[in-house]
Coordinates of C-alpha atoms and ligand atoms in Angstrom, one line a residue:
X1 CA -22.8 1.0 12.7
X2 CA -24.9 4.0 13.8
X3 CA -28.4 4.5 12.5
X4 CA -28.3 7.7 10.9
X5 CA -31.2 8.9 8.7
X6 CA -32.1 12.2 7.3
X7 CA -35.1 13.4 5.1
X8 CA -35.8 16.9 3.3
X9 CA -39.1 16.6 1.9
X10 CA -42.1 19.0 0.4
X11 CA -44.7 20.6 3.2
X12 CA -47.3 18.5 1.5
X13 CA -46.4 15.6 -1.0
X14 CA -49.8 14.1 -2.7
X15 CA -49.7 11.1 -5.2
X16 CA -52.8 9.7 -6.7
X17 CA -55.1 9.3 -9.8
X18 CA -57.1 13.2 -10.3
X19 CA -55.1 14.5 -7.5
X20 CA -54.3 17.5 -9.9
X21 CA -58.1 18.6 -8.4
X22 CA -56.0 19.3 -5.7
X23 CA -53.7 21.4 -6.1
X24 CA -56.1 24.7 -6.6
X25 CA -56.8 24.3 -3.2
X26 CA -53.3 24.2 -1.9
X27 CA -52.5 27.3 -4.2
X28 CA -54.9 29.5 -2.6
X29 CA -53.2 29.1 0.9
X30 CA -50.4 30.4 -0.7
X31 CA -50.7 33.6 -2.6
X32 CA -52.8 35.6 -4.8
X33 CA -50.8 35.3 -8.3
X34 CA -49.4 32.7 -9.6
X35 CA -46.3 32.1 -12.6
X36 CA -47.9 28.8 -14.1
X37 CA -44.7 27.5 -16.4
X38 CA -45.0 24.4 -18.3
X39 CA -44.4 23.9 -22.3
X40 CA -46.1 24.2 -25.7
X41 CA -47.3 21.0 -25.6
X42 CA -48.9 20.8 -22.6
X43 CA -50.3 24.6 -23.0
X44 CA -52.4 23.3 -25.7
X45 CA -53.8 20.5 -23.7
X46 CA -57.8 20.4 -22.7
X47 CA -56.7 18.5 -19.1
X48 CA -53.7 22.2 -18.9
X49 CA -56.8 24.4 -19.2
X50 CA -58.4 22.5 -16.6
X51 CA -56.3 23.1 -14.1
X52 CA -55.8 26.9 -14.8
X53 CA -59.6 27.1 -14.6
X54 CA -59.5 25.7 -11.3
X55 CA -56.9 28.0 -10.5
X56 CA -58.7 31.5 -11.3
X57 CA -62.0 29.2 -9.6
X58 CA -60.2 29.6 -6.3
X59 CA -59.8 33.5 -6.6
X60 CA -55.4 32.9 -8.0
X61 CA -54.4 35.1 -10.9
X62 CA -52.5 33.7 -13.2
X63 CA -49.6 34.0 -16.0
X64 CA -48.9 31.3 -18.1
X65 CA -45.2 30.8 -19.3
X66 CA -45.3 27.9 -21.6
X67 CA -41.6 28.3 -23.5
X68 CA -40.2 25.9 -21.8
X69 CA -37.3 23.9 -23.7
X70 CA -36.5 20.1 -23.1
X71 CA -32.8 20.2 -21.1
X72 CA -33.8 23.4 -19.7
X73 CA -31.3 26.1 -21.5
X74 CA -30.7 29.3 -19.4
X75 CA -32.0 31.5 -22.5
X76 CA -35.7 30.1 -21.5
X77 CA -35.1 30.5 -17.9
X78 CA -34.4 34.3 -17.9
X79 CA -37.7 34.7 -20.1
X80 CA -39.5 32.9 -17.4
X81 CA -38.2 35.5 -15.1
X82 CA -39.3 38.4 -17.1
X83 CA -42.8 37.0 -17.1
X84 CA -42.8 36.2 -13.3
X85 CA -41.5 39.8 -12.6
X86 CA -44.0 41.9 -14.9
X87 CA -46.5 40.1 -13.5
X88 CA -45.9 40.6 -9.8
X89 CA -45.8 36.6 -9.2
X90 CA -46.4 35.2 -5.5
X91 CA -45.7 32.1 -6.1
X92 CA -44.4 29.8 -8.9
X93 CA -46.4 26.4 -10.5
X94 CA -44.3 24.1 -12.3
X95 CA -46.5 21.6 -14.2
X96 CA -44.7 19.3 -17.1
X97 CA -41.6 17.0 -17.4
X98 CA -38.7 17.7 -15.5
X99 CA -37.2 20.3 -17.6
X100 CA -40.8 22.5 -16.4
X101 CA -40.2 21.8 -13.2
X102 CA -37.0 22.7 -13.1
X103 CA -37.5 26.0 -14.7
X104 CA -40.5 26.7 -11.9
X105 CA -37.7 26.6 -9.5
X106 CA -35.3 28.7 -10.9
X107 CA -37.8 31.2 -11.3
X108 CA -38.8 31.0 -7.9
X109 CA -35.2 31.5 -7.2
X110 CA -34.3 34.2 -8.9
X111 CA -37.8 36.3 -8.8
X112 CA -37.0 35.9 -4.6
X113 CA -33.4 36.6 -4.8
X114 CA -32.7 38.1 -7.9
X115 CA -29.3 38.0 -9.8
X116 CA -28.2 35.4 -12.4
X117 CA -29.0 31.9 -12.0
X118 CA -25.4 31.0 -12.4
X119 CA -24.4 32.9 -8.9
X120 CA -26.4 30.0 -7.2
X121 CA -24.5 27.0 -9.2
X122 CA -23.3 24.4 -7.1
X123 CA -24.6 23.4 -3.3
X124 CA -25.8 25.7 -0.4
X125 CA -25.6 28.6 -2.5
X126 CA -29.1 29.8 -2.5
X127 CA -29.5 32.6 0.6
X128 CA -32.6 31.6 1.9
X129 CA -36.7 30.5 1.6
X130 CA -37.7 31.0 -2.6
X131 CA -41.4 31.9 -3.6
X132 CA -43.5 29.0 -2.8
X133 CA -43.4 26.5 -5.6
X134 CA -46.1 23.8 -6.4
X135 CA -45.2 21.0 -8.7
X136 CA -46.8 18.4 -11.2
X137 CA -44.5 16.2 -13.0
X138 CA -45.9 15.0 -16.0
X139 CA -43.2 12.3 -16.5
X140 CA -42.3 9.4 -14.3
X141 CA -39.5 10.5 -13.7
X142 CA -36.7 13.1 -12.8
X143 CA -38.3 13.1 -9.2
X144 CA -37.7 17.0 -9.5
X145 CA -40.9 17.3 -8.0
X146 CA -39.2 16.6 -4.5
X147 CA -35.6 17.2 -4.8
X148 CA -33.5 20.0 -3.7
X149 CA -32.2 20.3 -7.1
X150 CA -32.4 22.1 -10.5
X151 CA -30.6 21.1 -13.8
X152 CA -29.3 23.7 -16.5
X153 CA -27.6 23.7 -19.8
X154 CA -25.9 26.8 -19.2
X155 CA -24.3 27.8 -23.2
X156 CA -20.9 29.0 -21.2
X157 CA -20.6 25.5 -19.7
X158 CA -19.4 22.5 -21.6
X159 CA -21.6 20.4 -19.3
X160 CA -25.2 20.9 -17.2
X161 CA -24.9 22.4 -14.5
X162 CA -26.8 22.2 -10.9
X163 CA -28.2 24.9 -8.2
X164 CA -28.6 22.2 -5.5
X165 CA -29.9 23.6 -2.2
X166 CA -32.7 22.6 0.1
X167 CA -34.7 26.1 -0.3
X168 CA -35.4 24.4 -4.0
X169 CA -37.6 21.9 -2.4
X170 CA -40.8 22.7 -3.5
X171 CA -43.7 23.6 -0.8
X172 CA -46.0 21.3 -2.6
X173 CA -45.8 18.2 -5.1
X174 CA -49.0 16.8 -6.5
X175 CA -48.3 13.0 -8.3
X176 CA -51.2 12.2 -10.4
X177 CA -50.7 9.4 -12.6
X178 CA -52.9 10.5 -15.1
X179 CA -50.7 13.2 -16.3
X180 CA -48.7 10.4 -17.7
X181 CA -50.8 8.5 -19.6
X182 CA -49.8 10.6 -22.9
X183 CA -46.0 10.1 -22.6
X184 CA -45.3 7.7 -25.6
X185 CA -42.9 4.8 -25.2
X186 CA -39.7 6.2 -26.1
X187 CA -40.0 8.6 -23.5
X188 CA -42.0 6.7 -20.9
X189 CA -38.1 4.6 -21.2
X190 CA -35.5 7.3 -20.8
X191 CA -37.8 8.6 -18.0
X192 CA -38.5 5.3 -16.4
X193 CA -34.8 4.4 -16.8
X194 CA -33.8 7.9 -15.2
X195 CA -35.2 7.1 -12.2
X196 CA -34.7 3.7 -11.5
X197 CA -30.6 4.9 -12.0
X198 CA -32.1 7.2 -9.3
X199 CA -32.7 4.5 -6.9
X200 CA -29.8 2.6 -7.3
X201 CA -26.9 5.2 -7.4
X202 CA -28.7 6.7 -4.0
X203 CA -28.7 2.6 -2.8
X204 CA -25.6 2.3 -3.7
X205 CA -24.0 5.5 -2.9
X206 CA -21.0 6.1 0.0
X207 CA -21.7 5.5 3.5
X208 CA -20.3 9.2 5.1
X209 CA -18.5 8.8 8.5
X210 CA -21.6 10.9 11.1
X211 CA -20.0 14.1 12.4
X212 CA -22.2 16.9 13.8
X213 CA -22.9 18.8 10.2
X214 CA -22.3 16.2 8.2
X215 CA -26.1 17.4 7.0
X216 CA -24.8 21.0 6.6
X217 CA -21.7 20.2 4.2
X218 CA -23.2 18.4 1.7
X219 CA -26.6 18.8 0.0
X220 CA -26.5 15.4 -1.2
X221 CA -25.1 13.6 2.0
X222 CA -24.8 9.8 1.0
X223 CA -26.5 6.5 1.8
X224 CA -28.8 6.8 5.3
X225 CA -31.4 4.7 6.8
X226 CA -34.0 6.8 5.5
X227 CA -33.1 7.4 2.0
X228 CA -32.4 3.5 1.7
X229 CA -36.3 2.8 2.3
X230 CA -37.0 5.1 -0.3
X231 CA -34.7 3.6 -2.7
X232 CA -35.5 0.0 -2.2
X233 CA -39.5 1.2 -2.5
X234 CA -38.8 2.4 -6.0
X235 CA -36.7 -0.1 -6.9
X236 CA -39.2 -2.5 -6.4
X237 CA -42.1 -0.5 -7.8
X238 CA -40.1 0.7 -11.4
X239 CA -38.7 -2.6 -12.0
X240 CA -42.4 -3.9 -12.0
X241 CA -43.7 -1.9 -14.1
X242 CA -41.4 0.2 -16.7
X243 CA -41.3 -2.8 -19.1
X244 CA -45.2 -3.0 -18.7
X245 CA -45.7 0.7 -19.3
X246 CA -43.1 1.1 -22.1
X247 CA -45.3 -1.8 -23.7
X248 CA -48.3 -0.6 -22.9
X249 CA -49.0 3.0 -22.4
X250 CA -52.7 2.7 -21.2
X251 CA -51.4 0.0 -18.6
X252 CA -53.1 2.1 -15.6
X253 CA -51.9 -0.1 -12.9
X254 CA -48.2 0.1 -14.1
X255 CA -48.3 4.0 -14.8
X256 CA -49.5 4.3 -11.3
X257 CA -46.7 2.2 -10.0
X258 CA -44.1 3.8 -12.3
X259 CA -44.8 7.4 -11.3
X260 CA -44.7 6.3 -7.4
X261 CA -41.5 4.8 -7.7
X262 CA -40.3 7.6 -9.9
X263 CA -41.3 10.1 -7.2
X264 CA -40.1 7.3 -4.4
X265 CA -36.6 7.5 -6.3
X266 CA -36.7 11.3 -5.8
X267 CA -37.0 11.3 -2.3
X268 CA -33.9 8.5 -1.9
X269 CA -31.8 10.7 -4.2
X270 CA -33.0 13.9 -3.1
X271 CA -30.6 13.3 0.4
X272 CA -28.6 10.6 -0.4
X273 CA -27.2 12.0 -4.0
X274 CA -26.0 9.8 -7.3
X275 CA -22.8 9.3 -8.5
X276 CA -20.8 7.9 -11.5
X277 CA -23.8 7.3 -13.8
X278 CA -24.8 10.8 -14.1
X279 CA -21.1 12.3 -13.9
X280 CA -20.9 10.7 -17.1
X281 CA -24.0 11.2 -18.4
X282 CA -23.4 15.3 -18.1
X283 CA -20.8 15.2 -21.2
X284 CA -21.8 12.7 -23.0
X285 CA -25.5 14.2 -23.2
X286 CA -23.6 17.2 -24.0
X287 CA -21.7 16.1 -26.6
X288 CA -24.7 13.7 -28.0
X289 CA -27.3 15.8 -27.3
X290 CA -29.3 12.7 -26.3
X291 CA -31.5 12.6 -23.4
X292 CA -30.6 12.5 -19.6
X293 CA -32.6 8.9 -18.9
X294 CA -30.5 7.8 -21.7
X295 CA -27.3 8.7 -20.9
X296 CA -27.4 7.4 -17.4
X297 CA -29.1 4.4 -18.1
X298 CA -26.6 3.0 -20.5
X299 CA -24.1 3.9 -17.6
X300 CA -26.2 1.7 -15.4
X301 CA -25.0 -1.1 -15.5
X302 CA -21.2 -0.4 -16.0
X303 CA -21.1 1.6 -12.8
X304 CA -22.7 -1.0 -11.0
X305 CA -20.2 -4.1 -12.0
X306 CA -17.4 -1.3 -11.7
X307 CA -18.5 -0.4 -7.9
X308 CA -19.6 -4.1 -7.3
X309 CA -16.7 -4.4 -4.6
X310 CA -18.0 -1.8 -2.8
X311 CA -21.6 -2.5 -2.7
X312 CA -22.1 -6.4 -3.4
X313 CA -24.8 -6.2 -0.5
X314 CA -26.4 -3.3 -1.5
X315 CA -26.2 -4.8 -5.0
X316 CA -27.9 -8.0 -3.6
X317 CA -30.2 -6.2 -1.6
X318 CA -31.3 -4.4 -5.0
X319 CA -32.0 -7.9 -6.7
X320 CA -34.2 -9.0 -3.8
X321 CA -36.5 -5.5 -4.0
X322 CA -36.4 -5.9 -8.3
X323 CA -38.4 -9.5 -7.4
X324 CA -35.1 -11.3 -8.6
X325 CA -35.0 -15.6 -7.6
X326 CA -31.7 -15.4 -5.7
X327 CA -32.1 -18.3 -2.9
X328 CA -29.2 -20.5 -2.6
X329 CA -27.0 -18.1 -4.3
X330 CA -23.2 -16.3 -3.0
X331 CA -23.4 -13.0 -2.6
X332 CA -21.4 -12.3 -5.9
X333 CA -23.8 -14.5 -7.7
X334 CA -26.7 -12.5 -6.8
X335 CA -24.8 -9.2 -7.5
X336 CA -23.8 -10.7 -10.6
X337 CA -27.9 -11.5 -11.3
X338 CA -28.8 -8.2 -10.6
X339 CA -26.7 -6.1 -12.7
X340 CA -27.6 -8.6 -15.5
X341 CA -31.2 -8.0 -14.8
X342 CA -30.9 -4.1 -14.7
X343 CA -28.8 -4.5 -18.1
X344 CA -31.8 -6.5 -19.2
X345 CA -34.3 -4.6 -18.7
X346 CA -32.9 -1.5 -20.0
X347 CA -32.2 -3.4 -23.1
X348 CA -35.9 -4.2 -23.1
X349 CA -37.2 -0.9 -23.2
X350 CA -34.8 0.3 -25.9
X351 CA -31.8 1.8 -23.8
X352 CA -28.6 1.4 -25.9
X353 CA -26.2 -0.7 -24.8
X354 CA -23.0 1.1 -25.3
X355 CA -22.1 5.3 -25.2
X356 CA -20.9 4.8 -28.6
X357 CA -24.4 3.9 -29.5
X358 CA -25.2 7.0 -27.8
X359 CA -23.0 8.5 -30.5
X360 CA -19.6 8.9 -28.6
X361 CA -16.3 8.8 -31.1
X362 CA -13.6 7.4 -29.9
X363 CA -11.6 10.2 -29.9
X364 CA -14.0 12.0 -27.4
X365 CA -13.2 9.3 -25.0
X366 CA -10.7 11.3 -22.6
X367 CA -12.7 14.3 -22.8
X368 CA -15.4 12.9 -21.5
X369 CA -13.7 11.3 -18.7
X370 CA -12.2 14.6 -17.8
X371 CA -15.9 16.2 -17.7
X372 CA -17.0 13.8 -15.7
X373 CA -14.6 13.9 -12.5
X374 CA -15.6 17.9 -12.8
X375 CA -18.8 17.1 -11.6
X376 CA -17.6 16.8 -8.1
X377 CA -20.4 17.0 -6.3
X378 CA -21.3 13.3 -8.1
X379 CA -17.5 12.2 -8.1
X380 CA -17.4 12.6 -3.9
X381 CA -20.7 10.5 -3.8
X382 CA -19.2 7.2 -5.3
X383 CA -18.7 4.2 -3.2
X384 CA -15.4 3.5 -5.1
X385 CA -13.1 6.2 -5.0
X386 CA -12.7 7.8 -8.8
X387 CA -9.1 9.4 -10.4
X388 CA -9.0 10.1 -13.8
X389 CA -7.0 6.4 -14.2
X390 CA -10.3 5.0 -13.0
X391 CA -12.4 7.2 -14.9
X392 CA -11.0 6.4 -18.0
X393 CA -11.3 3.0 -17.6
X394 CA -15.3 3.1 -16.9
X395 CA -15.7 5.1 -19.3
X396 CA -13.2 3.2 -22.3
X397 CA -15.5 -0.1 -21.3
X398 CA -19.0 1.3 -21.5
X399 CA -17.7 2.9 -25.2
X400 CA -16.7 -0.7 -25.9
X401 CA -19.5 -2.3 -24.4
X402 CA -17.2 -4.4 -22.1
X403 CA -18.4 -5.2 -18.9
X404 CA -16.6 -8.1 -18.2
X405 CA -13.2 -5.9 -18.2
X406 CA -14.8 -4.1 -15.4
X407 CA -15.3 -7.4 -13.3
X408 CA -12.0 -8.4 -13.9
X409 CA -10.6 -4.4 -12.8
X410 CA -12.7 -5.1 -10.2
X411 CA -11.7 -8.6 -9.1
X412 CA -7.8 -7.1 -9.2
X413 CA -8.4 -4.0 -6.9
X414 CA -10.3 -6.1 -4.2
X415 CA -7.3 -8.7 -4.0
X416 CA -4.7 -5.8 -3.9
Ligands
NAD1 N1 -34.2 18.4 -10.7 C1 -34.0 17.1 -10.6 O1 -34.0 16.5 -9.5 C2 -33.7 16.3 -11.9 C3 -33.4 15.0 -11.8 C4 -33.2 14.3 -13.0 C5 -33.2 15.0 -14.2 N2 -33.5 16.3 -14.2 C6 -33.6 17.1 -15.5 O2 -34.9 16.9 -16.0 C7 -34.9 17.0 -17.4 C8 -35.5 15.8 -18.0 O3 -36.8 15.7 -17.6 P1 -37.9 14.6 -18.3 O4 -37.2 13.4 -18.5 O5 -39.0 14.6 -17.4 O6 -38.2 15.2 -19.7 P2 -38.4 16.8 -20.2 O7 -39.1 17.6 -19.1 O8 -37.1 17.3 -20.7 O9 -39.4 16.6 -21.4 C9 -39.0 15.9 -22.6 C10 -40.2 16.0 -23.6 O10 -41.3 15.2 -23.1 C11 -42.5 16.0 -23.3 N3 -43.4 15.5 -22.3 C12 -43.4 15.7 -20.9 N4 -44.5 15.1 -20.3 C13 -45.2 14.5 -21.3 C14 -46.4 13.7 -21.3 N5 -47.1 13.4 -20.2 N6 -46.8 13.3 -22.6 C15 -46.2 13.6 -23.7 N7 -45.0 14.3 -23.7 C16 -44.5 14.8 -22.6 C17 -42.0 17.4 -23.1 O11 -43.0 18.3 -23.7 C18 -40.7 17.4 -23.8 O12 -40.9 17.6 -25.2 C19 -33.4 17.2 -17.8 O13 -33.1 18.5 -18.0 C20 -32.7 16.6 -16.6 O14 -31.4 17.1 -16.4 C21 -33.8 17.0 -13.1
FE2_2 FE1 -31.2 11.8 -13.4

């Protein structure tokens, strides 16, 4: 096998407690005025104010958008636009969860290239360089702070949609823990959750045969030597400490590790993609209207024991970096431990077990197995190869909450 690696990161990628002191700096080597978007909640915020202070300190203009809506709808977007453009922006600040930073990027989009932000959906459809963006994520985390991607719920489209292109990498992320000290538990889960899925779906994803633009077809390009140091980094890091910051939110030690794996996660998936989990997450979290960590956390584990034939090393692997005591075991023991361990630990911190839970009817089973193969740009990135037949049998066990009739699918396609 050839070792292949590949990395698309931020100009400048800072992580630490205060760090936000930083970023005025970085903003004045950038432009003159800047679109600060964040939310209502974080508008009204003494530690918000701060940081625009520092901002006109260091000579940068500024107009604060703070409408912002959770799941990012496209109505907020275009106002976000309108601000950016009256004001003559030169660059674009994102600071909040990943629904902020994911509307900082479309703006910077669409301020630079104009048009609707539905001419860029899909991969490699953005034209060029955007307005520079700096990033704070407030949660830990979508990892949006260093991936090529922005999500959308677009009202013509039954499911979100994604502008995925490398110009969306922002110029600079700053990762200060601190900023996620106020995320209650419930939050600090489906967060958490989202990007440990992160980490393993880019672990676990498909191994693409090398060929001279394998990096230009695909945005998210599949498993690599690089983007498997990332992963196992944050595997290790969010398993130790999501349970310990869901418990306790003023655990500084696990915040600091939960946001570095979060952002760690980021930087595996940001290359290497995700798959099944959150090709089924898109409808159901559509349908549900429950979060994204949620969605694709319940998937988790049912992904995992349905692709364990075509990853029980990486599955292993993933055991060893979550701290798991595997010695003397087979390989399908210790890919049996770890899915059992990710299952527990979601359980843990309050993940549901089942998409029914989620709120699912039965009757919605087939359309949400349809939605999901849509999202091909997931589907390709799968180790095992997904039809609808297979679909709708991951999908008809995580309603029932039946992993074990994924084993035994399992078990029957590896002998065949
Ligand atoms: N671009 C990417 O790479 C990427 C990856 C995964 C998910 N996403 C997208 O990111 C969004 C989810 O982001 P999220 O999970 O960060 O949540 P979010 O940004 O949707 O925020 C959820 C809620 O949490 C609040 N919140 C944020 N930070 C807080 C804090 N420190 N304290 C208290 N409350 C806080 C927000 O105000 C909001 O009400 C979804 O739209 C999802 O599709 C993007
Ligand atoms: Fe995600």
């Amino acid at each position: 096998m050839s070792l292949f690696g590949t990395l698309r990161n931020t100009r400048n990628l800072v992580f630490g407690p205060g760090q936000r002191a930083a970023m005025p700096g970085y903003a004045a080597q950038l432009g003159r005025k800047a679109l600060v978007v964040t939310d209502e909640r974080l508008s009204a915020e003494a530690d918000f104010r701060t940081l625009v202070d520092g901002l006109k300190k260091a000579g940068i203009e500024t107009k604060v958008f703070d409408q912002t809506i959770a799941e990012l709808p496209l109505d907020c977007i275009n106002r976000a636009l309108e601000a950016g453009s009256s004001f003559g922006a030169d660059m674009v600040i994102g600071i909040g969860g990943g629904s902020c930073l994911d509307a900082a990027k479309v703006a910077a989009l669409l301020l630079t290239h104009g048009g609707r932000a539905s001419d860029y959906y899909g991969e490699f459809k953005v034209p060029g360089p955007v307005l520079p963006l700096i990033l704070l994520p407030t949660t830990a985390g979508t990892g949006s702070e260093v991936t090529p991607v922005a999500v959308i719920t677009d009202p013509d489209r039954a499911v979100k949609v994604g502008i995925a292109s490398p110009h969306l990498i922002c110029h600079t992320a700053i990762c200060d823990p601190e900023l996620t000290y106020s995320c209650p538990p419930g939050l600090t889960a489906v967060s958490g959750a989202d990007a440990l899925t992160h980490a393993i779906e880019a672990f676990t994803t498909i191994r693409r045969e090398l060929s001279a633009d394998l990096v230009h077809q695909h945005v998210f390009l599949g498993k690599n030597a690089l983007s498997d140091h990332y992963a196992l980094l944050a595997i290790s890091n969010i398993s130790a400490s999501l349970k310990r910051s869901y418990d306790n939110g003023q655990d500084l030690e696990a915040r600091q590790q939960l946001m570095f794996g979060a952002t760690a996660a980021g930087l595996a998936f940001g290359v290497a993609g995700t798959a099944a989990a959150h090709a089924v997450q898109y409808p159901v979290g559509a349908m549900t209207h429950t979060a994204h960590g949620a969605g694709v956390a319940v998937m988790m584990p049912y992904v995992m024991e349905f692709n364990r034939n075509y990853c029980e090393q990486e599955l292993a692997e993933i055991g060893q970096a979550m701290g798991l005591d595997l010695k003397g075991d087979s390989l399908e023991q210790q890919a049996d431990a770890t899915i059992d361990a990710v299952a527990r630990l979601f359980a843990d911190i309050g993940i549901p077990r089942t998409i029914a839970d989620l709120g699912v009817a039965k009757d919605q089973l087939s359309q949400v197995a349809e939605q999901a193969m849509g999202s091909v740009r997931l589907i390709k990135n799968n180790p095992r190869p997904l039809d609808p037949a297979s679909m709708a049998v991951l999908v008809e066990a995580s309603f029932h909450g039946n992993r074990d009739a994924l084993r035994a699918d399992s078990r029957l396609r590896k002998a065949s």
